[in-house]
C-alpha cells in the first residue's frame, strides 16, 4: 500500500490542502491520504488556533464521501507540540513494514525544514512529496531542487532530472510536483471570516457552514 501523509494545523482545512492531496494521490498512485492535524503547531503562535476537536470536525466534513482520504488523531492524542520526527517514527512503527509512506508538504514548509526538530533524520524515514504553493515557487524557479534543501544535508542527495526527484543516500526520494497553484491560506480565510467577508469556494461548503454556525474566527485581528 502507498500512503500519503498530510500534516498541518488545518485551522481551517481549505481547498488548497484538499486539491494538493488529490493531485499528489493521482500523480504518485497513492492508495490513500491520511490527514494528521497537529495538537500544537511548533512553528506558529497559539493565538487563534481552534481546538483540536473543532479542527478535526472540519476535516471530517471536508473529506466526507472521499474513500481515499482519512484522518488520524495521533498528534492530538500525543498532545504537546507536534513534531514530525515523532509522528513519522510512530507511523513507521505502525505501517513501515507493509506500506510505503509519502510525506506531503507545501513549498513554504519545505524551505523551512532546516528549522524542524531533527530534520536531517526525516529524509531516511519517509519519501517526501513537495507540492507547489503560490508565492514560494517563483523565487525557486531557477534554482536546482537541491538548493531547496538545508545546506548541511545537500551532500546526502543526488538529483534525477528525468523524474524530477532528489534521491537520498537512504534510498528514499523527494518528489517535486507541479500541482495547481491555489493561493488559499487558512490565515486569509480566518481574516476574511473575522471581517465578515465571503469565503465561499475557498473551502468546502460544509466547512464554511460549520464555521458560520459555530461562530469561529470572529474575534481575530
Ligand atoms: P496558516 O495560513 O494558518 O499558516 P496554512 O494555510 O499554511 O495555514 P497548514 O495547515 O499550516 O495551512 O498547512 C499544512 C500543509 O499544507 C503545509 O505543508 C502547507 O505547506 C500545505 N498547504 C497549505 N496551503 C496550501 C496551498 N494553498 N497549496 C499547497 N499546499 C498548501
PDB file of C-alpha atoms and ligand atoms in Angstrom:
ATOM      1  CA  UNK A   1       0.000   0.000   0.000  1.00  0.00           C
ATOM      2  CA  UNK A   2       1.206   3.508  -0.843  1.00  0.00           C
ATOM      3  CA  UNK A   3       0.113   6.055   1.759  1.00  0.00           C
ATOM      4  CA  UNK A   4       0.364   9.848   1.611  1.00  0.00           C
ATOM      5  CA  UNK A   5       0.619  11.792   4.869  1.00  0.00           C
ATOM      6  CA  UNK A   6      -0.503  15.412   5.049  1.00  0.00           C
ATOM      7  CA  UNK A   7       0.140  17.065   8.392  1.00  0.00           C
ATOM      8  CA  UNK A   8      -0.951  20.569   9.273  1.00  0.00           C
ATOM      9  CA  UNK A   9      -2.839  22.817  11.623  1.00  0.00           C
ATOM     10  CA  UNK A  10      -5.921  22.795   9.362  1.00  0.00           C
ATOM     11  CA  UNK A  11      -7.240  25.922  11.044  1.00  0.00           C
ATOM     12  CA  UNK A  12      -9.356  25.549   8.939  1.00  0.00           C
ATOM     13  CA  UNK A  13      -8.848  22.893   6.229  1.00  0.00           C
ATOM     14  CA  UNK A  14      -9.270  24.504   2.781  1.00  0.00           C
ATOM     15  CA  UNK A  15      -9.292  23.635  -0.906  1.00  0.00           C
ATOM     16  CA  UNK A  16      -5.522  24.249  -1.210  1.00  0.00           C
ATOM     17  CA  UNK A  17      -4.942  21.303   1.146  1.00  0.00           C
ATOM     18  CA  UNK A  18      -7.579  19.118  -0.479  1.00  0.00           C
ATOM     19  CA  UNK A  19      -6.582  19.734  -4.083  1.00  0.00           C
ATOM     20  CA  UNK A  20      -2.850  19.244  -3.350  1.00  0.00           C
ATOM     21  CA  UNK A  21      -3.650  15.958  -1.628  1.00  0.00           C
ATOM     22  CA  UNK A  22      -5.783  14.829  -4.549  1.00  0.00           C
ATOM     23  CA  UNK A  23      -3.157  15.748  -7.160  1.00  0.00           C
ATOM     24  CA  UNK A  24      -0.389  14.044  -5.151  1.00  0.00           C
ATOM     25  CA  UNK A  25      -2.567  10.945  -4.836  1.00  0.00           C
ATOM     26  CA  UNK A  26      -3.119  10.803  -8.565  1.00  0.00           C
ATOM     27  CA  UNK A  27       0.442  11.672  -9.624  1.00  0.00           C
ATOM     28  CA  UNK A  28       2.051   9.072  -7.378  1.00  0.00           C
ATOM     29  CA  UNK A  29      -0.699   6.442  -7.476  1.00  0.00           C
ATOM     30  CA  UNK A  30      -1.245   6.629  -3.729  1.00  0.00           C
ATOM     31  CA  UNK A  31      -3.875   4.352  -2.268  1.00  0.00           C
ATOM     32  CA  UNK A  32      -4.862   6.756   0.478  1.00  0.00           C
ATOM     33  CA  UNK A  33      -4.023  10.064   2.106  1.00  0.00           C
ATOM     34  CA  UNK A  34      -4.026  10.415   5.884  1.00  0.00           C
ATOM     35  CA  UNK A  35      -4.594  13.951   7.159  1.00  0.00           C
ATOM     36  CA  UNK A  36      -2.905  14.448  10.522  1.00  0.00           C
ATOM     37  CA  UNK A  37      -3.993  17.575  12.403  1.00  0.00           C
ATOM     38  CA  UNK A  38      -1.418  18.756  14.933  1.00  0.00           C
ATOM     39  CA  UNK A  39      -2.166  19.321  18.609  1.00  0.00           C
ATOM     40  CA  UNK A  40       0.055  22.399  18.921  1.00  0.00           C
ATOM     41  CA  UNK A  41       1.883  23.710  15.853  1.00  0.00           C
ATOM     42  CA  UNK A  42       5.597  24.057  16.752  1.00  0.00           C
ATOM     43  CA  UNK A  43       6.190  26.958  14.351  1.00  0.00           C
ATOM     44  CA  UNK A  44       3.108  29.070  14.903  1.00  0.00           C
ATOM     45  CA  UNK A  45       1.735  31.170  17.714  1.00  0.00           C
ATOM     46  CA  UNK A  46      -1.094  29.587  19.639  1.00  0.00           C
ATOM     47  CA  UNK A  47      -3.401  32.560  19.138  1.00  0.00           C
ATOM     48  CA  UNK A  48      -6.459  31.902  17.054  1.00  0.00           C
ATOM     49  CA  UNK A  49      -5.919  28.139  16.789  1.00  0.00           C
ATOM     50  CA  UNK A  50      -9.313  26.431  17.087  1.00  0.00           C
ATOM     51  CA  UNK A  51      -9.477  23.463  19.480  1.00  0.00           C
ATOM     52  CA  UNK A  52      -8.221  20.109  18.164  1.00  0.00           C
ATOM     53  CA  UNK A  53     -11.783  18.727  18.231  1.00  0.00           C
ATOM     54  CA  UNK A  54     -13.079  21.628  16.169  1.00  0.00           C
ATOM     55  CA  UNK A  55     -10.300  21.253  13.594  1.00  0.00           C
ATOM     56  CA  UNK A  56     -10.966  17.502  13.387  1.00  0.00           C
ATOM     57  CA  UNK A  57     -14.679  18.157  12.899  1.00  0.00           C
ATOM     58  CA  UNK A  58     -13.892  20.475   9.967  1.00  0.00           C
ATOM     59  CA  UNK A  59     -11.598  17.826   8.490  1.00  0.00           C
ATOM     60  CA  UNK A  60     -14.332  15.201   8.819  1.00  0.00           C
ATOM     61  CA  UNK A  61     -16.803  17.428   6.998  1.00  0.00           C
ATOM     62  CA  UNK A  62     -14.228  18.221   4.299  1.00  0.00           C
ATOM     63  CA  UNK A  63     -13.327  14.636   3.423  1.00  0.00           C
ATOM     64  CA  UNK A  64     -16.831  13.174   3.765  1.00  0.00           C
ATOM     65  CA  UNK A  65     -17.543  10.785   0.903  1.00  0.00           C
ATOM     66  CA  UNK A  66     -13.924  10.540  -0.298  1.00  0.00           C
ATOM     67  CA  UNK A  67     -12.895   6.920   0.108  1.00  0.00           C
ATOM     68  CA  UNK A  68      -9.198   7.742  -0.349  1.00  0.00           C
ATOM     69  CA  UNK A  69      -8.992  10.341   2.433  1.00  0.00           C
ATOM     70  CA  UNK A  70      -8.642   9.518   6.143  1.00  0.00           C
ATOM     71  CA  UNK A  71      -7.856  11.367   9.366  1.00  0.00           C
ATOM     72  CA  UNK A  72      -5.504  10.307  12.152  1.00  0.00           C
ATOM     73  CA  UNK A  73      -5.696  11.767  15.647  1.00  0.00           C
ATOM     74  CA  UNK A  74      -2.235  10.516  16.634  1.00  0.00           C
ATOM     75  CA  UNK A  75      -0.762  14.017  17.165  1.00  0.00           C
ATOM     76  CA  UNK A  76      -3.827  15.136  19.094  1.00  0.00           C
ATOM     77  CA  UNK A  77      -3.633  12.085  21.357  1.00  0.00           C
ATOM     78  CA  UNK A  78       0.084  12.696  21.943  1.00  0.00           C
ATOM     79  CA  UNK A  79      -0.642  16.316  22.992  1.00  0.00           C
ATOM     80  CA  UNK A  80       2.132  18.900  23.416  1.00  0.00           C
ATOM     81  CA  UNK A  81       3.975  20.325  20.424  1.00  0.00           C
ATOM     82  CA  UNK A  82       3.520  18.149  17.370  1.00  0.00           C
ATOM     83  CA  UNK A  83       6.899  17.281  15.914  1.00  0.00           C
ATOM     84  CA  UNK A  84       7.017  15.429  12.598  1.00  0.00           C
ATOM     85  CA  UNK A  85      10.018  13.392  13.721  1.00  0.00           C
ATOM     86  CA  UNK A  86       7.816  11.775  16.380  1.00  0.00           C
ATOM     87  CA  UNK A  87       4.809  11.349  14.100  1.00  0.00           C
ATOM     88  CA  UNK A  88       6.810   9.756  11.306  1.00  0.00           C
ATOM     89  CA  UNK A  89       8.547   7.467  13.809  1.00  0.00           C
ATOM     90  CA  UNK A  90       5.146   6.358  15.070  1.00  0.00           C
ATOM     91  CA  UNK A  91       3.846   5.878  11.515  1.00  0.00           C
ATOM     92  CA  UNK A  92       6.897   3.810  10.607  1.00  0.00           C
ATOM     93  CA  UNK A  93       6.339   1.609  13.624  1.00  0.00           C
ATOM     94  CA  UNK A  94       2.659   1.233  12.731  1.00  0.00           C
ATOM     95  CA  UNK A  95       2.877   0.781   8.971  1.00  0.00           C
ATOM     96  CA  UNK A  96       6.555   0.834   7.952  1.00  0.00           C
ATOM     97  CA  UNK A  97       6.787  -2.828   7.105  1.00  0.00           C
ATOM     98  CA  UNK A  98       3.877  -3.161   4.722  1.00  0.00           C
ATOM     99  CA  UNK A  99       3.406   0.400   3.459  1.00  0.00           C
ATOM    100  CA  UNK A 100       5.417   2.967   1.555  1.00  0.00           C
ATOM    101  CA  UNK A 101       4.948   6.375   3.158  1.00  0.00           C
ATOM    102  CA  UNK A 102       4.929   9.702   1.287  1.00  0.00           C
ATOM    103  CA  UNK A 103       5.090  12.841   3.412  1.00  0.00           C
ATOM    104  CA  UNK A 104       3.335  15.637   1.520  1.00  0.00           C
ATOM    105  CA  UNK A 105       4.296  19.243   2.267  1.00  0.00           C
ATOM    106  CA  UNK A 106       3.951  22.622   0.559  1.00  0.00           C
ATOM    107  CA  UNK A 107       6.980  24.507  -0.760  1.00  0.00           C
ATOM    108  CA  UNK A 108       6.626  27.073   2.037  1.00  0.00           C
ATOM    109  CA  UNK A 109       7.105  24.346   4.654  1.00  0.00           C
ATOM    110  CA  UNK A 110       9.803  22.531   2.675  1.00  0.00           C
ATOM    111  CA  UNK A 111      12.098  25.556   2.507  1.00  0.00           C
ATOM    112  CA  UNK A 112      11.710  25.944   6.290  1.00  0.00           C
ATOM    113  CA  UNK A 113      12.653  22.339   7.022  1.00  0.00           C
ATOM    114  CA  UNK A 114      16.047  23.312   8.391  1.00  0.00           C
ATOM    115  CA  UNK A 115      14.242  24.707  11.454  1.00  0.00           C
ATOM    116  CA  UNK A 116      12.359  21.467  12.201  1.00  0.00           C
ATOM    117  CA  UNK A 117      13.347  19.166  15.054  1.00  0.00           C
ATOM    118  CA  UNK A 118      15.925  16.572  13.887  1.00  0.00           C
ATOM    119  CA  UNK A 119      15.004  17.379  10.291  1.00  0.00           C
ATOM    120  CA  UNK A 120      18.004  15.557   8.833  1.00  0.00           C
ATOM    121  CA  UNK A 121      16.576  12.236  10.028  1.00  0.00           C
ATOM    122  CA  UNK A 122      13.219  12.754   8.297  1.00  0.00           C
ATOM    123  CA  UNK A 123      14.623  12.033   4.819  1.00  0.00           C
ATOM    124  CA  UNK A 124      15.592   8.490   5.704  1.00  0.00           C
ATOM    125  CA  UNK A 125      12.238   7.774   7.366  1.00  0.00           C
ATOM    126  CA  UNK A 126       9.814   8.521   4.509  1.00  0.00           C
ATOM    127  CA  UNK A 127       9.631   9.746   0.928  1.00  0.00           C
ATOM    128  CA  UNK A 128       8.805  13.434   0.569  1.00  0.00           C
ATOM    129  CA  UNK A 129       6.348  14.997  -1.868  1.00  0.00           C
ATOM    130  CA  UNK A 130       6.684  18.737  -2.291  1.00  0.00           C
ATOM    131  CA  UNK A 131       3.541  20.389  -3.666  1.00  0.00           C
ATOM    132  CA  UNK A 132       3.608  23.857  -5.189  1.00  0.00           C
ATOM    133  CA  UNK A 133       2.377  26.837  -3.216  1.00  0.00           C
ATOM    134  CA  UNK A 134       1.930  30.287  -4.757  1.00  0.00           C
ATOM    135  CA  UNK A 135       4.412  32.872  -3.624  1.00  0.00           C
ATOM    136  CA  UNK A 136       7.053  30.266  -2.921  1.00  0.00           C
ATOM    137  CA  UNK A 137       7.531  28.969  -6.431  1.00  0.00           C
ATOM    138  CA  UNK A 138       8.883  31.860  -8.490  1.00  0.00           C
ATOM    139  CA  UNK A 139      11.870  32.534  -6.302  1.00  0.00           C
ATOM    140  CA  UNK A 140      12.902  28.927  -6.674  1.00  0.00           C
ATOM    141  CA  UNK A 141      12.272  28.529 -10.377  1.00  0.00           C
ATOM    142  CA  UNK A 142      15.896  28.873 -11.407  1.00  0.00           C
ATOM    143  CA  UNK A 143      17.428  27.042  -8.515  1.00  0.00           C
ATOM    144  CA  UNK A 144      18.069  23.337  -8.692  1.00  0.00           C
ATOM    145  CA  UNK A 145      15.901  21.287  -6.327  1.00  0.00           C
ATOM    146  CA  UNK A 146      18.961  20.514  -4.185  1.00  0.00           C
ATOM    147  CA  UNK A 147      19.172  24.226  -3.393  1.00  0.00           C
ATOM    148  CA  UNK A 148      15.836  23.935  -1.672  1.00  0.00           C
ATOM    149  CA  UNK A 149      17.432  21.687   0.946  1.00  0.00           C
ATOM    150  CA  UNK A 150      19.215  22.916   4.065  1.00  0.00           C
ATOM    151  CA  UNK A 151      22.916  23.374   3.124  1.00  0.00           C
ATOM    152  CA  UNK A 152      24.184  20.887   5.726  1.00  0.00           C
ATOM    153  CA  UNK A 153      22.428  17.899   4.162  1.00  0.00           C
ATOM    154  CA  UNK A 154      22.732  18.609   0.413  1.00  0.00           C
ATOM    155  CA  UNK A 155      25.675  16.248   0.159  1.00  0.00           C
ATOM    156  CA  UNK A 156      23.362  13.360   1.103  1.00  0.00           C
ATOM    157  CA  UNK A 157      21.315  13.744  -2.094  1.00  0.00           C
ATOM    158  CA  UNK A 158      21.664  13.423  -5.839  1.00  0.00           C
ATOM    159  CA  UNK A 159      19.214  14.841  -8.385  1.00  0.00           C
ATOM    160  CA  UNK A 160      17.466  12.796 -11.054  1.00  0.00           C
ATOM    161  CA  UNK A 161      16.317  15.423 -13.574  1.00  0.00           C
ATOM    162  CA  UNK A 162      14.411  12.914 -15.704  1.00  0.00           C
ATOM    163  CA  UNK A 163      11.972  12.157 -12.909  1.00  0.00           C
ATOM    164  CA  UNK A 164      12.335  15.488 -11.091  1.00  0.00           C
ATOM    165  CA  UNK A 165      13.328  13.871  -7.859  1.00  0.00           C
ATOM    166  CA  UNK A 166      16.070  14.011  -5.288  1.00  0.00           C
ATOM    167  CA  UNK A 167      17.463  10.687  -4.149  1.00  0.00           C
ATOM    168  CA  UNK A 168      18.624  10.446  -0.560  1.00  0.00           C
ATOM    169  CA  UNK A 169      21.515   8.165   0.399  1.00  0.00           C
ATOM    170  CA  UNK A 170      18.995   6.063   2.352  1.00  0.00           C
ATOM    171  CA  UNK A 171      17.192   5.234  -0.904  1.00  0.00           C
ATOM    172  CA  UNK A 172      14.171   7.406  -0.082  1.00  0.00           C
ATOM    173  CA  UNK A 173      13.203  10.076  -2.591  1.00  0.00           C
ATOM    174  CA  UNK A 174      11.819  13.616  -2.646  1.00  0.00           C
ATOM    175  CA  UNK A 175       9.367  14.309  -5.471  1.00  0.00           C
ATOM    176  CA  UNK A 176       8.599  17.833  -6.700  1.00  0.00           C
ATOM    177  CA  UNK A 177       5.112  18.087  -8.170  1.00  0.00           C
ATOM    178  CA  UNK A 178       3.803  20.907 -10.317  1.00  0.00           C
ATOM    179  CA  UNK A 179       0.402  20.928  -8.688  1.00  0.00           C
ATOM    180  CA  UNK A 180      -2.255  23.539  -9.398  1.00  0.00           C
ATOM    181  CA  UNK A 181      -1.355  26.799  -7.691  1.00  0.00           C
ATOM    182  CA  UNK A 182      -4.180  27.744  -5.365  1.00  0.00           C
ATOM    183  CA  UNK A 183      -3.482  30.910  -3.453  1.00  0.00           C
ATOM    184  CA  UNK A 184      -5.533  29.919  -0.424  1.00  0.00           C
ATOM    185  CA  UNK A 185      -4.332  30.009   3.167  1.00  0.00           C
ATOM    186  CA  UNK A 186      -6.021  29.364   6.487  1.00  0.00           C
ATOM    187  CA  UNK A 187      -4.695  32.726   7.686  1.00  0.00           C
ATOM    188  CA  UNK A 188      -6.542  34.615   4.954  1.00  0.00           C
ATOM    189  CA  UNK A 189      -9.704  32.601   5.487  1.00  0.00           C
ATOM    190  CA  UNK A 190      -9.643  33.459   9.208  1.00  0.00           C
ATOM    191  CA  UNK A 191      -9.103  37.128   8.357  1.00  0.00           C
ATOM    192  CA  UNK A 192     -11.955  37.135   5.846  1.00  0.00           C
ATOM    193  CA  UNK A 193     -14.316  35.477   8.317  1.00  0.00           C
ATOM    194  CA  UNK A 194     -13.429  37.982  11.018  1.00  0.00           C
ATOM    195  CA  UNK A 195     -14.181  40.841   8.601  1.00  0.00           C
ATOM    196  CA  UNK A 196     -17.468  39.277   7.518  1.00  0.00           C
ATOM    197  CA  UNK A 197     -16.152  38.695   4.000  1.00  0.00           C
ATOM    198  CA  UNK A 198     -17.219  35.722   1.929  1.00  0.00           C
ATOM    199  CA  UNK A 199     -15.037  32.598   1.993  1.00  0.00           C
ATOM    200  CA  UNK A 200     -17.256  30.717  -0.442  1.00  0.00           C
ATOM    201  CA  UNK A 201     -15.342  28.393  -2.837  1.00  0.00           C
ATOM    202  CA  UNK A 202     -12.122  28.670  -0.821  1.00  0.00           C
ATOM    203  CA  UNK A 203     -13.131  25.665   1.270  1.00  0.00           C
ATOM    204  CA  UNK A 204     -15.861  23.023   1.179  1.00  0.00           C
ATOM    205  CA  UNK A 205     -19.375  24.420   1.684  1.00  0.00           C
ATOM    206  CA  UNK A 206     -19.952  22.154   4.696  1.00  0.00           C
ATOM    207  CA  UNK A 207     -16.886  23.566   6.424  1.00  0.00           C
ATOM    208  CA  UNK A 208     -17.956  27.112   5.574  1.00  0.00           C
ATOM    209  CA  UNK A 209     -21.376  26.430   7.120  1.00  0.00           C
ATOM    210  CA  UNK A 210     -19.809  24.886  10.242  1.00  0.00           C
ATOM    211  CA  UNK A 211     -17.573  27.943  10.750  1.00  0.00           C
ATOM    212  CA  UNK A 212     -20.612  30.169  10.481  1.00  0.00           C
ATOM    213  CA  UNK A 213     -22.780  28.083  12.812  1.00  0.00           C
ATOM    214  CA  UNK A 214     -20.064  27.822  15.451  1.00  0.00           C
ATOM    215  CA  UNK A 215     -19.076  31.470  15.121  1.00  0.00           C
ATOM    216  CA  UNK A 216     -15.414  30.531  14.612  1.00  0.00           C
ATOM    217  CA  UNK A 217     -12.641  33.056  13.852  1.00  0.00           C
ATOM    218  CA  UNK A 218     -14.814  36.031  14.670  1.00  0.00           C
ATOM    219  CA  UNK A 219     -12.718  37.925  17.138  1.00  0.00           C
ATOM    220  CA  UNK A 220      -9.305  37.902  15.455  1.00  0.00           C
ATOM    221  CA  UNK A 221      -7.374  40.824  14.068  1.00  0.00           C
TER     222      UNK A 221
HETATM  223  P1  LIG B   1      -1.841  29.159   8.015  1.00  0.00           P
HETATM  224  O1  LIG B   1      -2.241  30.171   6.980  1.00  0.00           O
HETATM  225  O2  LIG B   1      -2.679  29.180   9.264  1.00  0.00           O
HETATM  226  O3  LIG B   1      -0.354  29.196   8.301  1.00  0.00           O
HETATM  227  P2  LIG B   1      -1.900  27.061   6.006  1.00  0.00           P
HETATM  228  O4  LIG B   1      -2.951  27.508   5.040  1.00  0.00           O
HETATM  229  O5  LIG B   1      -0.468  27.277   5.616  1.00  0.00           O
HETATM  230  O6  LIG B   1      -2.173  27.711   7.436  1.00  0.00           O
HETATM  231  P3  LIG B   1      -1.384  24.476   7.245  1.00  0.00           P
HETATM  232  O7  LIG B   1      -2.434  23.701   7.941  1.00  0.00           O
HETATM  233  O8  LIG B   1      -0.358  25.126   8.068  1.00  0.00           O
HETATM  234  O9  LIG B   1      -2.188  25.561   6.324  1.00  0.00           O
HETATM  235  O10 LIG B   1      -0.715  23.638   6.088  1.00  0.00           O
HETATM  236  C1  LIG B   1      -0.491  22.256   6.136  1.00  0.00           C
HETATM  237  C2  LIG B   1       0.313  21.837   4.917  1.00  0.00           C
HETATM  238  O11 LIG B   1      -0.413  22.156   3.714  1.00  0.00           O
HETATM  239  C3  LIG B   1       1.680  22.539   4.790  1.00  0.00           C
HETATM  240  O12 LIG B   1       2.615  21.608   4.299  1.00  0.00           O
HETATM  241  C4  LIG B   1       1.420  23.620   3.758  1.00  0.00           C
HETATM  242  O13 LIG B   1       2.587  23.943   3.043  1.00  0.00           O
HETATM  243  C5  LIG B   1       0.386  22.954   2.857  1.00  0.00           C
HETATM  244  N1  LIG B   1      -0.501  23.937   2.228  1.00  0.00           N
HETATM  245  C6  LIG B   1      -1.315  24.819   2.846  1.00  0.00           C
HETATM  246  N2  LIG B   1      -1.983  25.571   1.960  1.00  0.00           N
HETATM  247  C7  LIG B   1      -1.592  25.157   0.734  1.00  0.00           C
HETATM  248  C8  LIG B   1      -1.930  25.567  -0.609  1.00  0.00           C
HETATM  249  N3  LIG B   1      -2.784  26.557  -0.866  1.00  0.00           N
HETATM  250  N4  LIG B   1      -1.338  24.913  -1.643  1.00  0.00           N
HETATM  251  C9  LIG B   1      -0.441  23.902  -1.386  1.00  0.00           C
HETATM  252  N5  LIG B   1      -0.092  23.491  -0.155  1.00  0.00           N
HETATM  253  C10 LIG B   1      -0.648  24.095   0.899  1.00  0.00           C
END
